[in-house]
Amino acid sequence: PAPEGFTLTELAQTPEQVSRLASDGSPGHAFMLSTTGNVWRLDTETGAVQPAVRAEDFLPARSGGINCMGLAFDPKKRLYITSNRQDRSGPVAMNRVVIYRTPGPLTEGAPAKPEPWLEVSYPWGIGPFNHGVGHLALGPDGMLYCGSGSRTDGNEPGTDEHLARTGEDPLTACLWRLDPEQTSPEPEIFARGLRNPYGFCWTPEGELFATDNGPDADAPEELNVIVRGAHYGFPYQFSDWTQKAYPYSPDAPADLKITRPLVNSGPDGGFNPGGPPLSTFEAHSCPAGICYLDSTFPESSRGAFLIPRFGNMLPKPHDTGFDAVLAHPEAPSPGGGSGGAGGMRKVSVHTFLKPLGRPVDALVSGPGTVLIAEYSRSASNSGPGAMLPGRILRLRAAEK
């Protein structure tokens, strides 16, 4: 059923598994990115889906192992796509990262060919943990921000001689800041210590919030307030843990100040009444995309972040995630630091919609209207439909 104050519509069934949603600011449509690099135009009223950019028109031929995880537009309506590609041609496998950009706006019915705008490389990740370069978003300062996930679960060396045993790279486990007006941009490292910052967005006041996925070691998943120059713990510390996650977890530098995540004040998202504080969500729930709901939304959701949670990918006694939650952050303290008792800022978390099939992203597509992208049709870790493309759900403020 639709959440109170909303109507719920299955707007479209996606032609491929979708990793991101984005808008160029024009009313009536949004864009979907598939992990293969195809971009689709979505009519947000009728649900009609049309090709906008074809992967074969801009990705290198025979580019096996490609993974496209970021989609954004700048004020000139140029489209950006992030891609990660495994290259095993040398003694050590590399991640070839390219951010592609179109020369100008997309024109309906006309082919668009994104061109390489930024190209960097670093050693491919250990095991399945090449989180890669993903989410792109334009900040209130006019700069382009980009999440770069870790290449390890928690600094493990691995056993494959073809994978670098060097831990994290200076370009991984961090948030980049890029100038869209530069023709040859260099990533500025805006913040570090982020294992997999899958989604981030800003409040109207300019605060930057980001989700972060925790390790296999069952640490809580995080919601962080991102501040320039801050460090959020990875790989030294997870969530609010004081113990090391693994025997190989490194010691933090003595002078490193670690910024901790928001504390869940309940009632949902893993909150345990009477239990120890949780910073922020239960382990393995995989908070993914995030968007801010403004004053055009019903009062119960106004001023909250809508966060789809992809769900656990490891077998567990009970599934977590497979839902979307509303996160209402406590106001910051007057001095600009964290609010809440003991200096730890809190966030109330309410289940908004469930069950969902691996929800991966959310986008405000108009006044009082938000889209949720499902990656697949599987609403549990072991359920059917894991390989079937998902849906786009539209939630709209109900007319009074």
GROMACS .gro file of C-alpha atoms in nm:
model
  400
    1PRO     CA    1   0.000   0.000   0.000
    2ALA     CA    2   0.099   0.361  -0.053
    3PRO     CA    3   0.243   0.547   0.246
    4GLU     CA    4  -0.002   0.782   0.415
    5GLY     CA    5  -0.043   1.102   0.216
    6PHE     CA    6   0.088   0.952  -0.109
    7THR     CA    7  -0.039   0.777  -0.418
    8LEU     CA    8   0.173   0.487  -0.545
    9THR     CA    9   0.205   0.395  -0.914
   10GLU     CA   10   0.412   0.134  -1.094
   11LEU     CA   11   0.534   0.377  -1.356
   12ALA     CA   12   0.750   0.147  -1.569
   13GLN     CA   13   0.922  -0.188  -1.588
   14THR     CA   14   1.286  -0.126  -1.667
   15PRO     CA   15   1.441  -0.275  -1.983
   16GLU     CA   16   1.765  -0.347  -1.795
   17GLN     CA   17   1.890  -0.347  -1.438
   18VAL     CA   18   1.911   0.019  -1.341
   19SER     CA   19   2.184   0.165  -1.119
   20ARG     CA   20   2.091   0.537  -1.116
   21LEU     CA   21   1.823   0.796  -1.179
   22ALA     CA   22   1.893   1.157  -1.279
   23SER     CA   23   1.717   1.468  -1.408
   24ASP     CA   24   1.834   1.745  -1.640
   25GLY     CA   25   1.589   1.981  -1.471
   26SER     CA   26   1.329   1.965  -1.748
   27PRO     CA   27   0.975   1.872  -1.640
   28GLY     CA   28   0.806   1.555  -1.755
   29HIS     CA   29   1.097   1.318  -1.785
   30ALA     CA   30   1.389   1.160  -1.602
   31PHE     CA   31   1.683   0.944  -1.707
   32MET     CA   32   1.786   0.593  -1.604
   33LEU     CA   33   2.135   0.445  -1.625
   34SER     CA   34   2.194   0.072  -1.658
   35THR     CA   35   2.510  -0.091  -1.527
   36THR     CA   36   2.601  -0.171  -1.889
   37GLY     CA   37   2.613   0.201  -1.979
   38ASN     CA   38   2.284   0.246  -2.161
   39VAL     CA   39   2.082   0.556  -2.069
   40TRP     CA   40   1.705   0.559  -2.104
   41ARG     CA   41   1.463   0.852  -2.111
   42LEU     CA   42   1.158   0.798  -1.888
   43ASP     CA   43   0.834   0.989  -1.929
   44THR     CA   44   0.739   1.057  -1.567
   45GLU     CA   45   0.367   1.083  -1.648
   46THR     CA   46   0.307   0.795  -1.890
   47GLY     CA   47   0.598   0.567  -1.800
   48ALA     CA   48   0.712   0.543  -2.163
   49VAL     CA   49   1.079   0.445  -2.193
   50GLN     CA   50   1.301   0.537  -2.490
   51PRO     CA   51   1.676   0.499  -2.552
   52ALA     CA   52   1.872   0.820  -2.493
   53VAL     CA   53   2.236   0.704  -2.505
   54ARG     CA   54   2.357   0.366  -2.628
   55ALA     CA   55   2.656   0.209  -2.456
   56GLU     CA   56   2.790   0.080  -2.787
   57ASP     CA   57   2.818   0.439  -2.912
   58PHE     CA   58   3.068   0.553  -2.648
   59LEU     CA   59   3.215   0.262  -2.450
   60PRO     CA   60   3.524   0.090  -2.592
   61ALA     CA   61   3.461  -0.219  -2.803
   62ARG     CA   62   3.490  -0.552  -2.623
   63SER     CA   63   3.495  -0.368  -2.291
   64GLY     CA   64   3.424  -0.672  -2.075
   65GLY     CA   65   3.374  -0.618  -1.706
   66ILE     CA   66   3.228  -0.269  -1.751
   67ASN     CA   67   3.025  -0.126  -1.463
   68CYS     CA   68   2.850   0.212  -1.492
   69MET     CA   69   2.731   0.350  -1.159
   70GLY     CA   70   2.700   0.728  -1.188
   71LEU     CA   71   2.472   0.962  -1.385
   72ALA     CA   72   2.432   1.339  -1.356
   73PHE     CA   73   2.371   1.663  -1.544
   74ASP     CA   74   2.535   2.002  -1.501
   75PRO     CA   75   2.366   2.344  -1.542
   76LYS     CA   76   2.444   2.332  -1.916
   77LYS     CA   77   2.252   2.002  -1.926
   78ARG     CA   78   2.561   1.808  -2.025
   79LEU     CA   79   2.529   1.443  -1.926
   80TYR     CA   80   2.796   1.268  -1.718
   81ILE     CA   81   2.840   0.890  -1.682
   82THR     CA   82   3.094   0.711  -1.462
   83SER     CA   83   3.236   0.378  -1.576
   84ASN     CA   84   3.471   0.122  -1.422
   85ARG     CA   85   3.649  -0.137  -1.636
   86GLN     CA   86   3.875  -0.420  -1.529
   87ASP     CA   87   4.202  -0.435  -1.724
   88ARG     CA   88   4.408  -0.754  -1.680
   89SER     CA   89   4.657  -0.682  -1.958
   90GLY     CA   90   4.941  -0.614  -1.711
   91PRO     CA   91   5.091  -0.805  -1.418
   92VAL     CA   92   4.839  -0.646  -1.181
   93ALA     CA   93   4.473  -0.593  -1.270
   94MET     CA   94   4.371  -0.228  -1.290
   95ASN     CA   95   4.045  -0.038  -1.265
   96ARG     CA   96   4.025   0.197  -1.562
   97VAL     CA   97   3.790   0.473  -1.452
   98VAL     CA   98   3.639   0.710  -1.704
   99ILE     CA   99   3.387   0.987  -1.652
  100TYR     CA  100   3.221   1.051  -1.987
  101ARG     CA  101   3.045   1.377  -2.077
  102THR     CA  102   2.826   1.484  -2.366
  103PRO     CA  103   2.926   1.803  -2.553
  104GLY     CA  104   2.582   1.950  -2.492
  105PRO     CA  105   2.224   1.868  -2.389
  106LEU     CA  106   2.052   1.549  -2.495
  107THR     CA  107   1.805   1.598  -2.777
  108GLU     CA  108   1.510   1.362  -2.794
  109GLY     CA  109   1.534   1.136  -3.096
  110ALA     CA  110   1.893   1.237  -3.175
  111PRO     CA  111   2.194   1.020  -3.091
  112ALA     CA  112   2.430   1.146  -2.823
  113LYS     CA  113   2.790   1.038  -2.789
  114PRO     CA  114   2.951   1.105  -2.451
  115GLU     CA  115   3.325   1.162  -2.468
  116PRO     CA  116   3.595   1.089  -2.207
  117TRP     CA  117   3.625   1.386  -1.970
  118LEU     CA  118   3.830   1.237  -1.685
  119GLU     CA  119   4.043   0.922  -1.693
  120VAL     CA  120   4.226   0.772  -1.394
  121SER     CA  121   4.340   0.424  -1.292
  122TYR     CA  122   4.416   0.236  -0.972
  123PRO     CA  123   4.462  -0.133  -0.883
  124TRP     CA  124   4.149  -0.344  -0.917
  125GLY     CA  125   3.986  -0.449  -0.590
  126ILE     CA  126   4.033  -0.760  -0.380
  127GLY     CA  127   3.775  -1.033  -0.442
  128PRO     CA  128   3.431  -0.877  -0.499
  129PHE     CA  129   3.523  -0.548  -0.333
  130ASN     CA  130   3.601  -0.322  -0.626
  131HIS     CA  131   3.326  -0.080  -0.529
  132GLY     CA  132   3.446   0.158  -0.796
  133VAL     CA  133   3.363   0.516  -0.885
  134GLY     CA  134   2.991   0.574  -0.870
  135HIS     CA  135   2.745   0.846  -0.778
  136LEU     CA  136   2.777   1.189  -0.935
  137ALA     CA  137   2.588   1.496  -0.818
  138LEU     CA  138   2.612   1.870  -0.868
  139GLY     CA  139   2.666   2.056  -0.541
  140PRO     CA  140   2.523   2.394  -0.437
  141ASP     CA  141   2.871   2.540  -0.507
  142GLY     CA  142   2.842   2.446  -0.874
  143MET     CA  143   3.104   2.174  -0.842
  144LEU     CA  144   3.058   1.809  -0.936
  145TYR     CA  145   3.094   1.556  -0.654
  146CYS     CA  146   3.175   1.191  -0.713
  147GLY     CA  147   3.182   0.892  -0.478
  148SER     CA  148   3.481   0.658  -0.502
  149GLY     CA  149   3.435   0.335  -0.308
  150SER     CA  150   3.700   0.117  -0.153
  151ARG     CA  151   3.896  -0.159  -0.328
  152THR     CA  152   3.892  -0.382  -0.018
  153ASP     CA  153   3.638  -0.500   0.237
  154GLY     CA  154   3.853  -0.377   0.525
  155ASN     CA  155   4.217  -0.352   0.410
  156GLU     CA  156   4.262  -0.728   0.354
  157PRO     CA  157   4.568  -0.820   0.142
  158GLY     CA  158   4.397  -1.096  -0.058
  159THR     CA  159   4.562  -1.404  -0.204
  160ASP     CA  160   4.547  -1.344  -0.581
  161GLU     CA  161   4.892  -1.258  -0.716
  162HIS     CA  162   4.729  -1.061  -0.997
  163LEU     CA  163   4.554  -0.825  -0.753
  164ALA     CA  164   4.759  -0.558  -0.576
  165ARG     CA  165   4.806  -0.630  -0.205
  166THR     CA  166   4.857  -0.265  -0.122
  167GLY     CA  167   4.536  -0.174   0.058
  168GLU     CA  168   4.355   0.141  -0.046
  169ASP     CA  169   4.470   0.383  -0.315
  170PRO     CA  170   4.474   0.762  -0.267
  171LEU     CA  171   4.181   0.777  -0.512
  172THR     CA  172   3.962   0.520  -0.330
  173ALA     CA  173   3.737   0.524  -0.021
  174CYS     CA  174   3.670   0.894  -0.056
  175LEU     CA  175   3.456   1.166  -0.211
  176TRP     CA  176   3.592   1.359  -0.508
  177ARG     CA  177   3.519   1.720  -0.603
  178LEU     CA  178   3.552   1.823  -0.969
  179ASP     CA  179   3.515   2.150  -1.159
  180PRO     CA  180   3.273   2.100  -1.452
  181GLU     CA  181   3.423   2.402  -1.629
  182GLN     CA  182   3.764   2.237  -1.661
  183THR     CA  183   3.848   2.041  -1.974
  184SER     CA  184   4.111   1.827  -1.796
  185PRO     CA  185   3.989   1.802  -1.437
  186GLU     CA  186   4.189   1.667  -1.146
  187PRO     CA  187   3.997   1.509  -0.857
  188GLU     CA  188   4.016   1.706  -0.535
  189ILE     CA  189   3.970   1.472  -0.238
  190PHE     CA  190   3.685   1.633  -0.045
  191ALA     CA  191   3.656   1.372   0.236
  192ARG     CA  192   3.812   1.035   0.319
  193GLY     CA  193   3.735   0.720   0.515
  194LEU     CA  194   3.419   0.626   0.324
  195ARG     CA  195   3.400   0.256   0.235
  196ASN     CA  196   3.122   0.276  -0.023
  197PRO     CA  197   2.938   0.611  -0.031
  198TYR     CA  198   2.669   0.491  -0.270
  199GLY     CA  199   2.447   0.798  -0.244
  200PHE     CA  200   2.469   1.157  -0.125
  201CYS     CA  201   2.269   1.479  -0.149
  202TRP     CA  202   2.232   1.821   0.011
  203THR     CA  203   1.974   1.992   0.229
  204PRO     CA  204   1.845   2.337   0.129
  205GLU     CA  205   2.083   2.475   0.394
  206GLY     CA  206   2.379   2.317   0.216
  207GLU     CA  207   2.454   2.024   0.447
  208LEU     CA  208   2.584   1.718   0.264
  209PHE     CA  209   2.458   1.375   0.376
  210ALA     CA  210   2.589   1.042   0.244
  211THR     CA  211   2.503   0.677   0.289
  212ASP     CA  212   2.791   0.434   0.344
  213ASN     CA  213   2.787   0.055   0.326
  214GLY     CA  214   2.964  -0.145   0.596
  215PRO     CA  215   3.185  -0.455   0.580
  216ASP     CA  216   3.113  -0.828   0.582
  217ALA     CA  217   3.204  -0.815   0.954
  218ASP     CA  218   2.845  -0.715   1.051
  219ALA     CA  219   2.914  -0.353   1.143
  220PRO     CA  220   2.616  -0.115   1.114
  221GLU     CA  221   2.555   0.074   0.792
  222GLU     CA  222   2.611   0.449   0.810
  223LEU     CA  223   2.451   0.785   0.738
  224ASN     CA  224   2.712   1.060   0.760
  225VAL     CA  225   2.721   1.437   0.745
  226ILE     CA  226   3.008   1.506   0.506
  227VAL     CA  227   3.239   1.797   0.584
  228ARG     CA  228   3.532   1.903   0.372
  229GLY     CA  229   3.858   1.753   0.498
  230ALA     CA  230   3.693   1.513   0.742
  231HIS     CA  231   3.774   1.142   0.781
  232TYR     CA  232   3.494   0.890   0.841
  233GLY     CA  233   3.693   0.596   0.972
  234PHE     CA  234   3.754   0.343   0.695
  235PRO     CA  235   3.954   0.119   0.712
  236TYR     CA  236   4.040   0.183   1.077
  237GLN     CA  237   3.695   0.202   1.230
  238PHE     CA  238   3.342   0.110   1.128
  239SER     CA  239   3.032   0.288   1.254
  240ASP     CA  240   3.069   0.347   1.630
  241TRP     CA  241   3.271   0.030   1.692
  242THR     CA  242   3.573   0.057   1.918
  243GLN     CA  243   3.692  -0.297   1.840
  244LYS     CA  244   3.874  -0.387   1.521
  245ALA     CA  245   3.662  -0.550   1.253
  246TYR     CA  246   3.939  -0.787   1.140
  247PRO     CA  247   4.281  -0.907   1.261
  248TYR     CA  248   4.435  -0.717   0.971
  249SER     CA  249   4.250  -0.391   1.044
  250PRO     CA  250   4.520  -0.123   1.064
  251ASP     CA  251   4.568   0.112   1.356
  252ALA     CA  252   4.448   0.464   1.293
  253PRO     CA  253   4.716   0.733   1.289
  254ALA     CA  254   4.750   0.883   1.636
  255ASP     CA  255   4.654   1.230   1.517
  256LEU     CA  256   4.356   1.123   1.304
  257LYS     CA  257   4.019   1.260   1.412
  258ILE     CA  258   3.740   1.027   1.297
  259THR     CA  259   3.392   1.170   1.238
  260ARG     CA  260   3.122   0.928   1.346
  261PRO     CA  261   2.787   0.858   1.179
  262LEU     CA  262   2.447   0.976   1.294
  263VAL     CA  263   2.284   0.776   1.573
  264ASN     CA  264   1.951   0.608   1.498
  265SER     CA  265   1.686   0.725   1.745
  266GLY     CA  266   1.424   0.488   1.604
  267PRO     CA  267   1.176   0.351   1.570
  268ASP     CA  268   1.293   0.159   1.259
  269GLY     CA  269   1.600   0.083   1.050
  270GLY     CA  270   1.743  -0.158   1.305
  271PHE     CA  271   1.673   0.051   1.615
  272ASN     CA  272   1.663  -0.165   1.928
  273PRO     CA  273   1.474  -0.006   2.219
  274GLY     CA  274   1.678  -0.045   2.534
  275GLY     CA  275   1.979  -0.167   2.338
  276PRO     CA  276   2.307   0.007   2.264
  277PRO     CA  277   2.306   0.305   2.025
  278LEU     CA  278   2.308   0.218   1.656
  279SER     CA  279   2.506   0.428   1.410
  280THR     CA  280   2.302   0.421   1.184
  281PHE     CA  281   2.123   0.121   1.025
  282GLU     CA  282   2.131  -0.254   1.084
  283ALA     CA  283   2.418  -0.443   0.923
  284HIS     CA  284   2.391  -0.542   0.555
  285SER     CA  285   2.073  -0.343   0.486
  286CYS     CA  286   2.273  -0.155   0.216
  287PRO     CA  287   2.145   0.204   0.220
  288ALA     CA  288   2.180   0.312  -0.141
  289GLY     CA  289   2.059   0.630  -0.312
  290ILE     CA  290   1.929   0.926  -0.112
  291CYS     CA  291   1.716   1.231  -0.185
  292TYR     CA  292   1.576   1.517   0.023
  293LEU     CA  293   1.199   1.570   0.044
  294ASP     CA  294   1.112   1.940   0.057
  295SER     CA  295   0.804   2.141   0.157
  296THR     CA  296   0.600   2.013  -0.141
  297PHE     CA  297   0.576   1.670   0.023
  298PRO     CA  298   0.327   1.559   0.291
  299GLU     CA  299   0.405   1.683   0.640
  300SER     CA  300   0.508   1.340   0.769
  301SER     CA  301   0.793   1.323   0.517
  302ARG     CA  302   0.878   1.689   0.484
  303GLY     CA  303   1.242   1.766   0.565
  304ALA     CA  304   1.339   1.398   0.560
  305PHE     CA  305   1.574   1.197   0.344
  306LEU     CA  306   1.423   0.912   0.146
  307ILE     CA  307   1.674   0.626   0.141
  308PRO     CA  308   1.615   0.303  -0.056
  309ARG     CA  309   1.793   0.007   0.106
  310PHE     CA  310   1.916  -0.254  -0.141
  311GLY     CA  311   1.909  -0.539   0.112
  312ASN     CA  312   2.159  -0.794   0.235
  313MET     CA  313   2.368  -0.978  -0.022
  314LEU     CA  314   2.509  -1.228   0.228
  315PRO     CA  315   2.291  -1.514   0.357
  316LYS     CA  316   2.163  -1.415   0.700
  317PRO     CA  317   1.903  -1.564   0.937
  318HIS     CA  318   1.681  -1.263   0.865
  319ASP     CA  319   1.686  -1.033   0.564
  320THR     CA  320   1.748  -0.663   0.619
  321GLY     CA  321   1.668  -0.378   0.385
  322PHE     CA  322   1.455  -0.443   0.075
  323ASP     CA  323   1.269  -0.126   0.169
  324ALA     CA  324   1.280   0.252   0.166
  325VAL     CA  325   1.310   0.450   0.488
  326LEU     CA  326   1.258   0.812   0.587
  327ALA     CA  327   1.544   0.960   0.787
  328HIS     CA  328   1.469   1.283   0.978
  329PRO     CA  329   1.800   1.429   1.100
  330GLU     CA  330   1.824   1.629   1.418
  331ALA     CA  331   1.916   1.993   1.363
  332PRO     CA  332   2.287   2.070   1.399
  333SER     CA  333   2.398   2.238   1.718
  334PRO     CA  334   2.440   2.618   1.704
  335GLY     CA  335   2.818   2.591   1.696
  336GLY     CA  336   2.805   2.387   1.379
  337GLY     CA  337   2.896   2.061   1.548
  338SER     CA  338   2.685   1.754   1.609
  339GLY     CA  339   2.367   1.789   1.807
  340GLY     CA  340   2.222   1.542   2.054
  341ALA     CA  341   2.320   1.403   2.389
  342GLY     CA  342   2.691   1.348   2.427
  343GLY     CA  343   2.762   1.540   2.108
  344MET     CA  344   2.632   1.262   1.883
  345ARG     CA  345   2.379   1.387   1.632
  346LYS     CA  346   2.067   1.174   1.598
  347VAL     CA  347   1.833   1.079   1.317
  348SER     CA  348   1.487   0.927   1.348
  349VAL     CA  349   1.421   0.647   1.101
  350HIS     CA  350   1.079   0.530   0.984
  351THR     CA  351   0.997   0.255   0.735
  352PHE     CA  352   0.837   0.424   0.434
  353LEU     CA  353   0.769   0.146   0.182
  354LYS     CA  354   0.828  -0.230   0.180
  355PRO     CA  355   0.888  -0.488   0.050
  356LEU     CA  356   1.079  -0.368  -0.254
  357GLY     CA  357   1.286  -0.551  -0.514
  358ARG     CA  358   1.644  -0.444  -0.445
  359PRO     CA  359   1.569  -0.067  -0.443
  360VAL     CA  360   1.879   0.118  -0.556
  361ASP     CA  361   1.805   0.487  -0.611
  362ALA     CA  362   1.552   0.764  -0.557
  363LEU     CA  363   1.492   1.091  -0.740
  364VAL     CA  364   1.265   1.388  -0.676
  365SER     CA  365   1.115   1.435  -1.022
  366GLY     CA  366   0.877   1.723  -0.951
  367PRO     CA  367   0.686   1.898  -0.672
  368GLY     CA  368   0.566   1.636  -0.425
  369THR     CA  369   0.680   1.354  -0.655
  370VAL     CA  370   0.959   1.103  -0.604
  371LEU     CA  371   1.071   0.803  -0.809
  372ILE     CA  372   1.221   0.485  -0.665
  373ALA     CA  373   1.423   0.254  -0.890
  374GLU     CA  374   1.424  -0.119  -0.820
  375TYR     CA  375   1.732  -0.302  -0.946
  376SER     CA  376   1.556  -0.639  -0.974
  377ARG     CA  377   1.228  -0.808  -0.881
  378SER     CA  378   1.370  -0.999  -0.586
  379ALA     CA  379   1.235  -0.874  -0.251
  380SER     CA  380   1.453  -1.111  -0.047
  381ASN     CA  381   1.808  -1.240  -0.059
  382SER     CA  382   1.698  -1.586  -0.168
  383GLY     CA  383   1.377  -1.497  -0.347
  384PRO     CA  384   1.291  -1.536  -0.716
  385GLY     CA  385   1.347  -1.264  -0.972
  386ALA     CA  386   1.706  -1.182  -0.878
  387MET     CA  387   1.813  -1.149  -1.242
  388LEU     CA  388   1.497  -0.985  -1.372
  389PRO     CA  389   1.507  -0.607  -1.427
  390GLY     CA  390   1.306  -0.410  -1.175
  391ARG     CA  391   1.053  -0.129  -1.186
  392ILE     CA  392   1.026   0.245  -1.146
  393LEU     CA  393   0.775   0.334  -0.876
  394ARG     CA  394   0.624   0.683  -0.854
  395LEU     CA  395   0.507   0.827  -0.525
  396ARG     CA  396   0.313   1.150  -0.542
  397ALA     CA  397   0.159   1.367  -0.272
  398ALA     CA  398  -0.212   1.288  -0.267
  399GLU     CA  399  -0.449   1.569  -0.351
  400LYS     CA  400  -0.644   1.698  -0.053
   0.00000   0.00000   0.00000
